[in-house]
Amino acid sequence: MKVFLYARVNDAGDPVKALQEQMEIMEYYCKEHGIVIAGVEMEQCSGERLGTKLESAMDRCMTGEADAIVVRDSSRLSGDITEVWRASKRLARHGKRILSCDGVLDAVNFS
């Protein structure tokens, strides 16, 4: 399985450190599950809606560059659960999915 890693932070705290911590968790998750990393997207933006780099990763995933998007947890997608559901549903229509390192999104069937 090939995936894009997606990390997002808001404006609070140390964004570089926070992004690095997310990347380390996701890279470890991929290593433990035999997952190949096809690309990485990181951004600093509000979690009110989906970030532009997440949208880009989703578009690239749906064109076949990867099978899924990996996030540390669902809060890195958006603080709005409706946005998380819409993103997951959109990917599911193309046979793609979002995996979270905490396992929460993996258990949800959005198809």
GROMACS .gro file of C-alpha atoms in nm, residues 14-83:
model
   70
   14ASP     CA    1   0.602   2.575   1.793
   15PRO     CA    2   0.477   2.466   1.449
   16VAL     CA    3   0.808   2.314   1.335
   17LYS     CA    4   0.833   2.092   1.643
   18ALA     CA    5   0.465   1.993   1.621
   19LEU     CA    6   0.497   1.898   1.252
   20GLN     CA    7   0.813   1.696   1.323
   21GLU     CA    8   0.637   1.506   1.603
   22GLN     CA    9   0.344   1.421   1.376
   23MET     CA   10   0.582   1.307   1.102
   24GLU     CA   11   0.772   1.079   1.341
   25ILE     CA   12   0.449   0.914   1.458
   26MET     CA   13   0.323   0.862   1.102
   27GLU     CA   14   0.656   0.731   0.974
   28TYR     CA   15   0.669   0.481   1.262
   29TYR     CA   16   0.308   0.375   1.188
   30CYS     CA   17   0.395   0.315   0.822
   31LYS     CA   18   0.710   0.120   0.909
   32GLU     CA   19   0.520  -0.102   1.153
   33HIS     CA   20   0.245  -0.175   0.896
   34GLY     CA   21   0.468  -0.222   0.589
   35ILE     CA   22   0.328   0.088   0.421
   36VAL     CA   23   0.522   0.277   0.151
   37ILE     CA   24   0.523   0.656   0.177
   38ALA     CA   25   0.448   0.808  -0.165
   39GLY     CA   26   0.456   1.170  -0.050
   40VAL     CA   27   0.421   1.418   0.234
   41GLU     CA   28   0.202   1.725   0.275
   42MET     CA   29   0.236   1.961   0.572
   43GLU     CA   30   0.068   2.290   0.648
   44GLN     CA   31  -0.002   2.544   0.915
   45CYS     CA   32  -0.366   2.648   0.907
   46SER     CA   33  -0.687   2.656   1.105
   47GLY     CA   34  -0.872   2.330   1.149
   48GLU     CA   35  -1.209   2.488   1.071
   49ARG     CA   36  -1.205   2.342   0.722
   50LEU     CA   37  -0.985   2.118   0.511
   51GLY     CA   38  -0.645   2.264   0.428
   52THR     CA   39  -0.536   2.327   0.070
   53LYS     CA   40  -0.249   2.078   0.097
   54LEU     CA   41  -0.489   1.812   0.226
   55GLU     CA   42  -0.716   1.881  -0.071
   56SER     CA   43  -0.413   1.843  -0.299
   57ALA     CA   44  -0.316   1.512  -0.137
   58MET     CA   45  -0.674   1.388  -0.173
   59ASP     CA   46  -0.683   1.482  -0.542
   60ARG     CA   47  -0.351   1.307  -0.604
   61CYS     CA   48  -0.469   1.002  -0.413
   62MET     CA   49  -0.788   0.981  -0.617
   63THR     CA   50  -0.587   0.989  -0.941
   64GLY     CA   51  -0.401   0.677  -0.829
   65GLU     CA   52  -0.074   0.813  -0.691
   66ALA     CA   53  -0.153   0.652  -0.355
   67ASP     CA   54  -0.406   0.423  -0.190
   68ALA     CA   55  -0.468   0.626   0.125
   69ILE     CA   56  -0.380   0.928   0.334
   70VAL     CA   57  -0.228   0.878   0.679
   71VAL     CA   58  -0.282   1.130   0.959
   72ARG     CA   59  -0.175   1.121   1.322
   73ASP     CA   60  -0.542   1.143   1.427
   74SER     CA   61  -0.869   1.277   1.288
   75SER     CA   62  -0.819   1.619   1.450
   76ARG     CA   63  -0.534   1.681   1.204
   77LEU     CA   64  -0.785   1.672   0.917
   78SER     CA   65  -1.030   1.921   1.064
   79GLY     CA   66  -1.183   2.019   1.395
   80ASP     CA   67  -1.522   1.982   1.228
   81ILE     CA   68  -1.630   1.616   1.225
   82THR     CA   69  -1.858   1.691   0.929
   83GLU     CA   70  -1.554   1.791   0.723
   0.00000   0.00000   0.00000
